[in-house]
Amino acid sequence: MSSGSDQQDIKRDKILDAAYQRFLHYGYSKTTMNEIAGDLSLSKALLYYYFPDKSQLYIDVMRKLAGEYIETLESKLNQFDNLKEAFISQIDAQHDFIVKNYNFFDFFRVNEQNLPDTIWEIITEIHQTELTLLSAAIKIEADKGNIKPVANPIEVVDLLLDALHGVRVSAVSHKKVMFPKKEHLDEIHSKRLMLLDIFVKGLMY
Amino acid sequence: MSSGSDQQDIKRDKILDAAYQRFLHYGYSKTTMNEIAGDLSLSKALLYYYFPDKSQLYIDVMRKLAGEYIETLESKLNQFDNLKEAFISQIDAQHDFIVKNYNFFDFFRVNEQNLPDTIWEIITEIHQTELTLLSAAIKIEADKGNIKPVANPIEVVDLLLDALHGVRVSAVSHKKVMFPKKEHLDEIHSKRLMLLDIFVKGLMY
DNA sequence: AACTGACTATTTAAACAAAATTATCAATAA
DNA sequence: TTATTGATAATTTTGTTTAAATAGTCAGTT
């Protein structure tokens, strides 16, 4: 896949890690290439040897995070007792992902409207994975006869994910803030479970 | 309620109308008090005789719009054939309200985080009305035996409204824009109906 | 009480310089 | 040839000043 040497890949990865820490703690715009280089006792110029520019560095960190998220999601959704549990796994995984990397995503808030296409591709890939895994779960449960046959499982999953997203958005917009604080998270979580409960019942006979 | 004379109220209302037109066509920040006064062939100073400042004028227009919205909602939800139809009425009413006054709400986008408390009160009032009317509908249907008894109807309605909101938010965030365009509206609408369908089934026996 | 013209106060916009930061590159060491 | 750097160029952000636009006030008129 990558054409560089092992050594090169290792260093590349170290840079990614250092960059991640900075982005996570200070956000995109408040971390400089100098600081990242400094953390590794390297010259800034070397960063440009490994990465074409700052935004590409950020995107590659993002890509790495997304890959890890997708991995945990796949391992979690490999086995489940019932449909509801499968969805709960997804809810929890996504929740942890967002909480853990909260500050990292300030790039998204700042660039709001015009995120680079590459970022959108990553977001789409994550979403696609969620759709695939969860719709597979629906199919399995439908085959077992635990729920009604579903004509278009992907569409249904898409709908549920949108709805769950709404619980988060509404919870914070009522509180006059854009992103949820710690104390809201429990509320969001329990609301989601309640919604999930009704939704799954709506899929049953 | 108001302590002014009839004449005063009529003029006040004319100002509100003129202001509404300006806000609707050009948004809050791009309409000046001079222009509003000019439209009515009045002096700017007179506007300050009727309203303490520009933002209060905007808020009072908003209050008027909200009142009208609540009225249509109440009349629509006065009678309904089944629960699903009641919710559809709400969805449609809200949809029309937002589409019609799309530009008027640019004030919300600009001031995003720190909307005045008064605006939040109006939003809360609207939300409260929706909760009251729709939870009443749920109670009626439950009493009729058309759906399962619901322990806390308000909570359930709140949840559904959040979920429906999510359909709108997600639909646009996938499209890389903040507010839905005409061509997305049909998609949102049909997704909402689908969600509503599953949700209502989840409330049945 | 309803209204205005002329005024002041505040906010926004433009222009510009200074500072910070990104990005490049010729030179050097491994 | 690959990895690395210091010095430097290019660009973006930040701060400052000034001018213009707009909000808001008020003494005085109808």
mmCIF file of C-alpha atoms (C1' of nucleotides) in Angstrom, chain B residues 11 43 45 49-50, chain C residues 1-5:
data_model
loop_
_atom_site.group_PDB
_atom_site.id
_atom_site.type_symbol
_atom_site.label_atom_id
_atom_site.label_comp_id
_atom_site.label_asym_id
_atom_site.label_seq_id
_atom_site.Cartn_x
_atom_site.Cartn_y
_atom_site.Cartn_z
ATOM 1 C CA LYS B 11 -49.419 51.784 14.324
ATOM 2 C CA SER B 43 -38.990 59.160 10.950
ATOM 3 C CA ALA B 45 -37.061 58.392 15.830
ATOM 4 C CA TYR B 49 -41.010 55.778 20.410
ATOM 5 C CA TYR B 50 -42.731 52.435 19.903
ATOM 6 C "C1'" DA C 1 -49.483 61.922 22.968
ATOM 7 C "C1'" DA C 2 -47.509 61.464 18.470
ATOM 8 C "C1'" DC C 3 -43.942 62.874 15.921
ATOM 9 C "C1'" DT C 4 -39.448 64.935 13.838
ATOM 10 C "C1'" DG C 5 -34.719 66.943 12.649
#
